[in-house]
């Protein structure tokens, strides 16, 4: 196979130049990291599950008119996406208190929030992705006021879609993170959902039992991460019952 040009290697994904200009191949790795990469492991099959699940959510979003970067899945570990300029923010949407919000404000995990809360973190691993306010975003030029309005609108549409899809399979969407990218269509620019949507970037609790089905299983040593992600995939019909995630393949 011809050697492809690697554009970027992140903690859970590697990006390669795509076959046509303006496209990128996203390769989902099995690496799991938490606490700003202080905790790390390789979880066999995680990349395959996240590739399939992200395809499922992004395709659904496309079908209801929420623009995103997904073009098509190429194989078990790779998908073709539209290249975009990533806005250096993690956009977090919360429906119930958990994680850093619970810690910061002393609210019990699982407490329903009176309305969805959107938070922004500045994407910088060296700084540990600090929480920032719209004031910082505008002042430092990471996004304009118009961009922020568009980001809120995208984030809330993703929230409604994901909450509904998850509710349909007995799962509560506690919170999630998205990333947003800028694309240019001629003279016009617009924002689209980018990166991935998977149990790595969501908190998902079983409605009946409260069992965690997301990356907290890894962060908090609660059992098998692949079992948790497989359960989500099975309920959504993304993975046939009993399917074993593929081992990593050598790609270069
Ligand atoms: N999140 C993420 N990547 C990050 C930080 C957070 O995907 O770098 C997700 C996380 O999985 C959770 C939500 O964003 O679904 C809110 O995370 P929180 O701020 O509570 O941070 P954490 O407790 O994970 O440190």
PDB file of C-alpha atoms and ligand atoms in Angstrom:
ATOM      1  CA  UNK A   1       0.000   0.000   0.000  1.00  0.00           C
ATOM      2  CA  UNK A   2       1.294   3.477  -0.815  1.00  0.00           C
ATOM      3  CA  UNK A   3       2.586   5.329   2.201  1.00  0.00           C
ATOM      4  CA  UNK A   4       0.176   8.049   3.228  1.00  0.00           C
ATOM      5  CA  UNK A   5       1.122  11.388   4.657  1.00  0.00           C
ATOM      6  CA  UNK A   6       0.419  11.645   8.354  1.00  0.00           C
ATOM      7  CA  UNK A   7      -0.972  15.067   9.215  1.00  0.00           C
ATOM      8  CA  UNK A   8      -1.440  14.758  12.952  1.00  0.00           C
ATOM      9  CA  UNK A   9      -1.282  12.155  15.679  1.00  0.00           C
ATOM     10  CA  UNK A  10      -3.575  12.744  18.640  1.00  0.00           C
ATOM     11  CA  UNK A  11      -4.244  10.677  21.762  1.00  0.00           C
ATOM     12  CA  UNK A  12      -7.016   8.520  20.274  1.00  0.00           C
ATOM     13  CA  UNK A  13      -6.823   9.191  16.528  1.00  0.00           C
ATOM     14  CA  UNK A  14      -4.311   9.694  13.739  1.00  0.00           C
ATOM     15  CA  UNK A  15      -5.117  11.889  10.754  1.00  0.00           C
ATOM     16  CA  UNK A  16      -3.801  11.193   7.258  1.00  0.00           C
ATOM     17  CA  UNK A  17      -4.088  13.161   4.053  1.00  0.00           C
ATOM     18  CA  UNK A  18      -7.213  11.991   2.204  1.00  0.00           C
ATOM     19  CA  UNK A  19      -7.423  10.752  -1.387  1.00  0.00           C
ATOM     20  CA  UNK A  20      -8.910  14.016  -2.701  1.00  0.00           C
ATOM     21  CA  UNK A  21      -8.039  17.604  -1.773  1.00  0.00           C
ATOM     22  CA  UNK A  22     -10.061  18.807   1.185  1.00  0.00           C
ATOM     23  CA  UNK A  23     -10.438  15.323   2.668  1.00  0.00           C
ATOM     24  CA  UNK A  24      -8.783  13.624   5.624  1.00  0.00           C
ATOM     25  CA  UNK A  25      -8.658  10.014   6.766  1.00  0.00           C
ATOM     26  CA  UNK A  26      -9.347   9.605  10.498  1.00  0.00           C
ATOM     27  CA  UNK A  27      -7.798   6.433  11.935  1.00  0.00           C
ATOM     28  CA  UNK A  28      -9.225   5.389  15.322  1.00  0.00           C
ATOM     29  CA  UNK A  29      -6.565   3.952  17.631  1.00  0.00           C
ATOM     30  CA  UNK A  30      -7.054   1.648  20.595  1.00  0.00           C
ATOM     31  CA  UNK A  31      -5.196   4.021  22.923  1.00  0.00           C
ATOM     32  CA  UNK A  32      -7.133   5.299  25.913  1.00  0.00           C
ATOM     33  CA  UNK A  33      -5.936   8.260  27.948  1.00  0.00           C
ATOM     34  CA  UNK A  34      -7.415  10.186  30.843  1.00  0.00           C
ATOM     35  CA  UNK A  35      -6.455  13.000  33.192  1.00  0.00           C
ATOM     36  CA  UNK A  36      -4.525  14.818  30.467  1.00  0.00           C
ATOM     37  CA  UNK A  37      -2.772  11.567  29.444  1.00  0.00           C
ATOM     38  CA  UNK A  38      -1.464  10.828  32.973  1.00  0.00           C
ATOM     39  CA  UNK A  39      -3.401   7.548  32.821  1.00  0.00           C
ATOM     40  CA  UNK A  40      -3.015   5.545  29.613  1.00  0.00           C
ATOM     41  CA  UNK A  41      -3.666   2.060  28.274  1.00  0.00           C
ATOM     42  CA  UNK A  42      -4.366   0.209  25.060  1.00  0.00           C
ATOM     43  CA  UNK A  43      -7.899  -1.200  24.973  1.00  0.00           C
ATOM     44  CA  UNK A  44      -8.224  -3.745  22.198  1.00  0.00           C
ATOM     45  CA  UNK A  45     -11.178  -2.983  19.949  1.00  0.00           C
ATOM     46  CA  UNK A  46     -11.921   0.516  21.246  1.00  0.00           C
ATOM     47  CA  UNK A  47     -10.926   2.133  17.943  1.00  0.00           C
ATOM     48  CA  UNK A  48     -13.249  -0.101  15.932  1.00  0.00           C
ATOM     49  CA  UNK A  49     -16.186   0.631  18.241  1.00  0.00           C
ATOM     50  CA  UNK A  50     -15.600   4.391  18.214  1.00  0.00           C
ATOM     51  CA  UNK A  51     -15.244   4.425  14.425  1.00  0.00           C
ATOM     52  CA  UNK A  52     -18.612   2.650  14.053  1.00  0.00           C
ATOM     53  CA  UNK A  53     -20.359   4.684  16.738  1.00  0.00           C
ATOM     54  CA  UNK A  54     -19.080   8.021  15.444  1.00  0.00           C
ATOM     55  CA  UNK A  55     -20.238   7.024  11.946  1.00  0.00           C
ATOM     56  CA  UNK A  56     -23.666   6.202  13.362  1.00  0.00           C
ATOM     57  CA  UNK A  57     -24.080   9.531  15.186  1.00  0.00           C
ATOM     58  CA  UNK A  58     -22.599  11.708  12.427  1.00  0.00           C
ATOM     59  CA  UNK A  59     -24.761  10.004   9.766  1.00  0.00           C
ATOM     60  CA  UNK A  60     -27.845  10.575  11.908  1.00  0.00           C
ATOM     61  CA  UNK A  61     -26.908  14.226  12.388  1.00  0.00           C
ATOM     62  CA  UNK A  62     -26.422  14.612   8.617  1.00  0.00           C
ATOM     63  CA  UNK A  63     -29.853  13.088   8.078  1.00  0.00           C
ATOM     64  CA  UNK A  64     -31.532  15.669  10.310  1.00  0.00           C
ATOM     65  CA  UNK A  65     -29.584  18.550   8.778  1.00  0.00           C
ATOM     66  CA  UNK A  66     -26.876  19.136  11.375  1.00  0.00           C
ATOM     67  CA  UNK A  67     -23.750  19.750   9.274  1.00  0.00           C
ATOM     68  CA  UNK A  68     -20.687  17.711  10.148  1.00  0.00           C
ATOM     69  CA  UNK A  69     -17.427  16.520   8.656  1.00  0.00           C
ATOM     70  CA  UNK A  70     -18.323  12.845   8.097  1.00  0.00           C
ATOM     71  CA  UNK A  71     -18.189  11.646   4.466  1.00  0.00           C
ATOM     72  CA  UNK A  72     -18.039   7.853   4.713  1.00  0.00           C
ATOM     73  CA  UNK A  73     -16.502   5.008   6.643  1.00  0.00           C
ATOM     74  CA  UNK A  74     -13.614   3.395   4.784  1.00  0.00           C
ATOM     75  CA  UNK A  75     -13.011   0.278   6.892  1.00  0.00           C
ATOM     76  CA  UNK A  76     -13.151  -0.978  10.485  1.00  0.00           C
ATOM     77  CA  UNK A  77     -10.796   1.699  11.788  1.00  0.00           C
ATOM     78  CA  UNK A  78     -10.925   4.549   9.303  1.00  0.00           C
ATOM     79  CA  UNK A  79     -13.369   7.104   8.043  1.00  0.00           C
ATOM     80  CA  UNK A  80     -13.113   9.786   5.384  1.00  0.00           C
ATOM     81  CA  UNK A  81     -13.973  13.255   6.651  1.00  0.00           C
ATOM     82  CA  UNK A  82     -14.026  16.772   5.263  1.00  0.00           C
ATOM     83  CA  UNK A  83     -10.974  18.827   6.186  1.00  0.00           C
ATOM     84  CA  UNK A  84     -11.768  21.883   8.283  1.00  0.00           C
ATOM     85  CA  UNK A  85     -10.054  24.433  10.485  1.00  0.00           C
ATOM     86  CA  UNK A  86     -10.672  23.214  14.001  1.00  0.00           C
ATOM     87  CA  UNK A  87     -11.741  25.963  16.396  1.00  0.00           C
ATOM     88  CA  UNK A  88      -9.452  25.471  19.417  1.00  0.00           C
ATOM     89  CA  UNK A  89     -12.309  24.843  21.854  1.00  0.00           C
ATOM     90  CA  UNK A  90     -13.867  21.814  23.463  1.00  0.00           C
ATOM     91  CA  UNK A  91     -17.569  22.524  23.564  1.00  0.00           C
ATOM     92  CA  UNK A  92     -19.168  20.693  26.480  1.00  0.00           C
ATOM     93  CA  UNK A  93     -22.919  20.277  26.886  1.00  0.00           C
ATOM     94  CA  UNK A  94     -24.327  19.058  30.186  1.00  0.00           C
ATOM     95  CA  UNK A  95     -27.813  17.802  31.036  1.00  0.00           C
ATOM     96  CA  UNK A  96     -26.974  16.338  34.449  1.00  0.00           C
ATOM     97  CA  UNK A  97     -24.132  17.262  36.807  1.00  0.00           C
ATOM     98  CA  UNK A  98     -21.034  15.041  36.615  1.00  0.00           C
ATOM     99  CA  UNK A  99     -17.260  15.094  36.393  1.00  0.00           C
ATOM    100  CA  UNK A 100     -15.530  18.443  36.602  1.00  0.00           C
ATOM    101  CA  UNK A 101     -18.794  20.390  37.075  1.00  0.00           C
ATOM    102  CA  UNK A 102     -19.707  18.316  40.127  1.00  0.00           C
ATOM    103  CA  UNK A 103     -16.226  18.782  41.548  1.00  0.00           C
ATOM    104  CA  UNK A 104     -16.060  22.500  40.817  1.00  0.00           C
ATOM    105  CA  UNK A 105     -19.498  23.408  42.167  1.00  0.00           C
ATOM    106  CA  UNK A 106     -20.081  20.648  44.737  1.00  0.00           C
ATOM    107  CA  UNK A 107     -23.185  19.268  43.009  1.00  0.00           C
ATOM    108  CA  UNK A 108     -23.850  15.522  43.310  1.00  0.00           C
ATOM    109  CA  UNK A 109     -23.252  13.544  40.137  1.00  0.00           C
ATOM    110  CA  UNK A 110     -26.537  12.760  38.402  1.00  0.00           C
ATOM    111  CA  UNK A 111     -28.361  15.882  39.613  1.00  0.00           C
ATOM    112  CA  UNK A 112     -30.566  17.132  36.750  1.00  0.00           C
ATOM    113  CA  UNK A 113     -29.601  20.616  35.597  1.00  0.00           C
ATOM    114  CA  UNK A 114     -32.365  23.216  35.206  1.00  0.00           C
ATOM    115  CA  UNK A 115     -31.322  23.701  31.560  1.00  0.00           C
ATOM    116  CA  UNK A 116     -28.539  22.393  29.340  1.00  0.00           C
ATOM    117  CA  UNK A 117     -25.302  24.116  30.296  1.00  0.00           C
ATOM    118  CA  UNK A 118     -22.690  24.804  27.637  1.00  0.00           C
ATOM    119  CA  UNK A 119     -19.070  25.251  28.674  1.00  0.00           C
ATOM    120  CA  UNK A 120     -15.913  25.912  26.676  1.00  0.00           C
ATOM    121  CA  UNK A 121     -12.398  24.654  27.320  1.00  0.00           C
ATOM    122  CA  UNK A 122      -9.410  26.032  25.453  1.00  0.00           C
ATOM    123  CA  UNK A 123      -7.730  23.132  23.611  1.00  0.00           C
ATOM    124  CA  UNK A 124      -4.174  23.138  24.914  1.00  0.00           C
ATOM    125  CA  UNK A 125      -2.749  19.959  26.443  1.00  0.00           C
ATOM    126  CA  UNK A 126       0.134  21.842  28.085  1.00  0.00           C
ATOM    127  CA  UNK A 127      -2.396  23.929  30.013  1.00  0.00           C
ATOM    128  CA  UNK A 128      -4.715  20.958  30.664  1.00  0.00           C
ATOM    129  CA  UNK A 129      -7.549  22.347  28.478  1.00  0.00           C
ATOM    130  CA  UNK A 130      -8.636  25.128  30.875  1.00  0.00           C
ATOM    131  CA  UNK A 131     -12.257  26.248  31.177  1.00  0.00           C
ATOM    132  CA  UNK A 132     -12.713  29.612  29.450  1.00  0.00           C
ATOM    133  CA  UNK A 133     -15.535  32.148  29.157  1.00  0.00           C
ATOM    134  CA  UNK A 134     -16.975  33.675  25.976  1.00  0.00           C
ATOM    135  CA  UNK A 135     -15.049  36.828  26.949  1.00  0.00           C
ATOM    136  CA  UNK A 136     -11.732  34.999  26.547  1.00  0.00           C
ATOM    137  CA  UNK A 137     -12.843  33.406  23.271  1.00  0.00           C
ATOM    138  CA  UNK A 138     -13.772  36.770  21.765  1.00  0.00           C
ATOM    139  CA  UNK A 139     -10.826  38.677  23.246  1.00  0.00           C
ATOM    140  CA  UNK A 140      -8.220  36.199  22.021  1.00  0.00           C
ATOM    141  CA  UNK A 141      -9.931  35.765  18.639  1.00  0.00           C
ATOM    142  CA  UNK A 142     -10.520  31.999  18.855  1.00  0.00           C
ATOM    143  CA  UNK A 143     -14.056  32.541  17.549  1.00  0.00           C
ATOM    144  CA  UNK A 144     -16.256  35.546  16.785  1.00  0.00           C
ATOM    145  CA  UNK A 145     -19.561  36.351  18.495  1.00  0.00           C
ATOM    146  CA  UNK A 146     -21.361  35.066  15.374  1.00  0.00           C
ATOM    147  CA  UNK A 147     -19.330  31.839  15.546  1.00  0.00           C
ATOM    148  CA  UNK A 148     -20.280  31.417  19.203  1.00  0.00           C
ATOM    149  CA  UNK A 149     -23.980  31.817  18.391  1.00  0.00           C
ATOM    150  CA  UNK A 150     -23.589  29.173  15.680  1.00  0.00           C
ATOM    151  CA  UNK A 151     -21.651  26.891  18.055  1.00  0.00           C
ATOM    152  CA  UNK A 152     -24.415  27.112  20.681  1.00  0.00           C
ATOM    153  CA  UNK A 153     -27.037  26.320  18.069  1.00  0.00           C
ATOM    154  CA  UNK A 154     -25.056  23.315  16.766  1.00  0.00           C
ATOM    155  CA  UNK A 155     -24.327  22.068  20.272  1.00  0.00           C
ATOM    156  CA  UNK A 156     -27.991  22.209  21.319  1.00  0.00           C
ATOM    157  CA  UNK A 157     -29.139  20.400  18.175  1.00  0.00           C
ATOM    158  CA  UNK A 158     -26.541  17.674  18.764  1.00  0.00           C
ATOM    159  CA  UNK A 159     -27.731  17.489  22.374  1.00  0.00           C
ATOM    160  CA  UNK A 160     -31.388  17.022  21.437  1.00  0.00           C
ATOM    161  CA  UNK A 161     -30.535  14.424  18.808  1.00  0.00           C
ATOM    162  CA  UNK A 162     -28.142  12.420  20.978  1.00  0.00           C
ATOM    163  CA  UNK A 163     -30.376  12.596  24.075  1.00  0.00           C
ATOM    164  CA  UNK A 164     -33.296  11.235  22.048  1.00  0.00           C
ATOM    165  CA  UNK A 165     -31.311   8.478  20.344  1.00  0.00           C
ATOM    166  CA  UNK A 166     -29.859   7.384  23.677  1.00  0.00           C
ATOM    167  CA  UNK A 167     -33.200   7.557  25.473  1.00  0.00           C
ATOM    168  CA  UNK A 168     -34.577   5.212  22.815  1.00  0.00           C
ATOM    169  CA  UNK A 169     -32.121   2.528  23.915  1.00  0.00           C
ATOM    170  CA  UNK A 170     -32.464   3.078  27.654  1.00  0.00           C
ATOM    171  CA  UNK A 171     -29.433   5.331  28.112  1.00  0.00           C
ATOM    172  CA  UNK A 172     -29.280   8.764  29.753  1.00  0.00           C
ATOM    173  CA  UNK A 173     -27.011  11.333  28.086  1.00  0.00           C
ATOM    174  CA  UNK A 174     -25.357  13.041  31.050  1.00  0.00           C
ATOM    175  CA  UNK A 175     -22.940  15.248  29.109  1.00  0.00           C
ATOM    176  CA  UNK A 176     -20.720  15.257  26.029  1.00  0.00           C
ATOM    177  CA  UNK A 177     -18.022  17.164  24.211  1.00  0.00           C
ATOM    178  CA  UNK A 178     -17.918  18.202  20.567  1.00  0.00           C
ATOM    179  CA  UNK A 179     -15.395  20.026  18.458  1.00  0.00           C
ATOM    180  CA  UNK A 180     -16.367  22.434  15.741  1.00  0.00           C
ATOM    181  CA  UNK A 181     -14.538  23.249  12.505  1.00  0.00           C
ATOM    182  CA  UNK A 182     -14.698  26.004   9.944  1.00  0.00           C
ATOM    183  CA  UNK A 183     -15.167  25.195   6.237  1.00  0.00           C
ATOM    184  CA  UNK A 184     -15.224  27.488   3.243  1.00  0.00           C
ATOM    185  CA  UNK A 185     -17.743  27.153   0.396  1.00  0.00           C
ATOM    186  CA  UNK A 186     -16.537  29.752  -2.096  1.00  0.00           C
ATOM    187  CA  UNK A 187     -16.726  33.114  -0.333  1.00  0.00           C
ATOM    188  CA  UNK A 188     -18.849  31.748   2.484  1.00  0.00           C
ATOM    189  CA  UNK A 189     -17.635  30.133   5.648  1.00  0.00           C
ATOM    190  CA  UNK A 190     -19.675  28.040   8.004  1.00  0.00           C
ATOM    191  CA  UNK A 191     -19.205  25.875  11.045  1.00  0.00           C
ATOM    192  CA  UNK A 192     -19.652  22.111  11.145  1.00  0.00           C
ATOM    193  CA  UNK A 193     -19.384  19.433  13.836  1.00  0.00           C
ATOM    194  CA  UNK A 194     -15.989  17.703  13.555  1.00  0.00           C
ATOM    195  CA  UNK A 195     -13.722  15.242  15.428  1.00  0.00           C
ATOM    196  CA  UNK A 196     -15.786  12.333  16.807  1.00  0.00           C
ATOM    197  CA  UNK A 197     -18.886  11.553  18.825  1.00  0.00           C
ATOM    198  CA  UNK A 198     -18.375   8.357  20.801  1.00  0.00           C
ATOM    199  CA  UNK A 199     -18.447   7.021  24.373  1.00  0.00           C
ATOM    200  CA  UNK A 200     -14.936   8.505  24.697  1.00  0.00           C
ATOM    201  CA  UNK A 201     -16.468  11.970  24.616  1.00  0.00           C
ATOM    202  CA  UNK A 202     -19.883  11.406  26.248  1.00  0.00           C
ATOM    203  CA  UNK A 203     -21.144  10.326  29.646  1.00  0.00           C
ATOM    204  CA  UNK A 204     -23.755   7.608  29.186  1.00  0.00           C
ATOM    205  CA  UNK A 205     -25.630   6.004  32.064  1.00  0.00           C
ATOM    206  CA  UNK A 206     -28.022   3.090  31.806  1.00  0.00           C
ATOM    207  CA  UNK A 207     -31.427   4.508  32.767  1.00  0.00           C
ATOM    208  CA  UNK A 208     -32.571   1.420  34.693  1.00  0.00           C
ATOM    209  CA  UNK A 209     -29.408   0.645  36.662  1.00  0.00           C
ATOM    210  CA  UNK A 210     -27.252   3.783  36.493  1.00  0.00           C
ATOM    211  CA  UNK A 211     -24.388   1.667  35.098  1.00  0.00           C
ATOM    212  CA  UNK A 212     -21.749   3.770  33.362  1.00  0.00           C
ATOM    213  CA  UNK A 213     -21.253   2.942  29.669  1.00  0.00           C
ATOM    214  CA  UNK A 214     -18.574   5.510  28.776  1.00  0.00           C
ATOM    215  CA  UNK A 215     -14.941   6.463  29.340  1.00  0.00           C
ATOM    216  CA  UNK A 216     -15.513   6.864  33.096  1.00  0.00           C
ATOM    217  CA  UNK A 217     -15.257   3.033  33.149  1.00  0.00           C
ATOM    218  CA  UNK A 218     -11.591   3.549  32.232  1.00  0.00           C
ATOM    219  CA  UNK A 219     -11.019   6.766  34.211  1.00  0.00           C
ATOM    220  CA  UNK A 220     -12.439   5.224  37.414  1.00  0.00           C
ATOM    221  CA  UNK A 221     -11.454   1.543  36.901  1.00  0.00           C
ATOM    222  CA  UNK A 222     -15.049   0.309  36.801  1.00  0.00           C
ATOM    223  CA  UNK A 223     -14.542  -2.764  34.596  1.00  0.00           C
ATOM    224  CA  UNK A 224     -14.119  -3.509  30.897  1.00  0.00           C
ATOM    225  CA  UNK A 225     -14.266  -0.495  28.618  1.00  0.00           C
ATOM    226  CA  UNK A 226     -14.838  -2.666  25.514  1.00  0.00           C
ATOM    227  CA  UNK A 227     -17.788  -4.368  27.209  1.00  0.00           C
ATOM    228  CA  UNK A 228     -19.311  -0.962  28.012  1.00  0.00           C
ATOM    229  CA  UNK A 229     -18.821   0.448  24.490  1.00  0.00           C
ATOM    230  CA  UNK A 230     -19.995  -2.842  22.918  1.00  0.00           C
ATOM    231  CA  UNK A 231     -23.175  -2.625  24.977  1.00  0.00           C
ATOM    232  CA  UNK A 232     -23.878   0.860  23.568  1.00  0.00           C
ATOM    233  CA  UNK A 233     -23.116  -0.345  20.030  1.00  0.00           C
ATOM    234  CA  UNK A 234     -25.309  -3.437  20.412  1.00  0.00           C
ATOM    235  CA  UNK A 235     -28.270  -1.468  21.744  1.00  0.00           C
ATOM    236  CA  UNK A 236     -28.015   0.947  18.826  1.00  0.00           C
ATOM    237  CA  UNK A 237     -27.767  -1.940  16.355  1.00  0.00           C
ATOM    238  CA  UNK A 238     -24.350  -0.711  15.230  1.00  0.00           C
ATOM    239  CA  UNK A 239     -22.593  -3.979  16.052  1.00  0.00           C
ATOM    240  CA  UNK A 240     -24.234  -7.347  15.573  1.00  0.00           C
ATOM    241  CA  UNK A 241     -24.704  -9.237  18.850  1.00  0.00           C
ATOM    242  CA  UNK A 242     -21.580 -11.172  19.814  1.00  0.00           C
ATOM    243  CA  UNK A 243     -19.327  -9.463  17.238  1.00  0.00           C
ATOM    244  CA  UNK A 244     -15.709  -9.252  18.326  1.00  0.00           C
ATOM    245  CA  UNK A 245     -13.965  -5.941  17.538  1.00  0.00           C
ATOM    246  CA  UNK A 246     -11.136  -6.325  15.042  1.00  0.00           C
ATOM    247  CA  UNK A 247      -7.508  -6.221  16.146  1.00  0.00           C
ATOM    248  CA  UNK A 248      -5.456  -3.193  15.034  1.00  0.00           C
ATOM    249  CA  UNK A 249      -4.121  -3.472  11.476  1.00  0.00           C
ATOM    250  CA  UNK A 250      -0.808  -2.192  10.237  1.00  0.00           C
ATOM    251  CA  UNK A 251      -1.687   0.686   7.972  1.00  0.00           C
ATOM    252  CA  UNK A 252       1.541   1.993   6.483  1.00  0.00           C
TER     253      UNK A 252
HETATM  254  N1  LIG B   1     -14.590  15.448  27.581  1.00  0.00           N
HETATM  255  C1  LIG B   1     -13.870  14.999  26.479  1.00  0.00           C
HETATM  256  N2  LIG B   1     -12.589  15.393  26.329  1.00  0.00           N
HETATM  257  C2  LIG B   1     -11.959  16.207  27.203  1.00  0.00           C
HETATM  258  C3  LIG B   1     -12.680  16.657  28.322  1.00  0.00           C
HETATM  259  C4  LIG B   1     -13.993  16.254  28.481  1.00  0.00           C
HETATM  260  O1  LIG B   1     -14.406  14.282  25.635  1.00  0.00           O
HETATM  261  O2  LIG B   1     -10.776  16.529  26.996  1.00  0.00           O
HETATM  262  C5  LIG B   1     -15.988  15.024  27.758  1.00  0.00           C
HETATM  263  C6  LIG B   1     -16.114  14.024  28.900  1.00  0.00           C
HETATM  264  O3  LIG B   1     -16.010  12.693  28.426  1.00  0.00           O
HETATM  265  C7  LIG B   1     -17.487  14.310  29.420  1.00  0.00           C
HETATM  266  C8  LIG B   1     -17.708  15.805  29.134  1.00  0.00           C
HETATM  267  O4  LIG B   1     -16.763  16.137  28.127  1.00  0.00           O
HETATM  268  O5  LIG B   1     -18.457  13.583  28.682  1.00  0.00           O
HETATM  269  C9  LIG B   1     -17.501  16.679  30.351  1.00  0.00           C
HETATM  270  O6  LIG B   1     -16.244  16.400  30.911  1.00  0.00           O
HETATM  271  P1  LIG B   1     -15.779  17.075  32.284  1.00  0.00           P
HETATM  272  O7  LIG B   1     -15.600  18.537  32.085  1.00  0.00           O
HETATM  273  O8  LIG B   1     -16.691  16.659  33.374  1.00  0.00           O
HETATM  274  O9  LIG B   1     -14.320  16.565  32.474  1.00  0.00           O
HETATM  275  P2  LIG B   1     -13.714  15.291  33.174  1.00  0.00           P
HETATM  276  O10 LIG B   1     -14.528  14.964  34.370  1.00  0.00           O
HETATM  277  O11 LIG B   1     -13.764  14.276  32.090  1.00  0.00           O
HETATM  278  O12 LIG B   1     -12.332  15.747  33.494  1.00  0.00           O
END
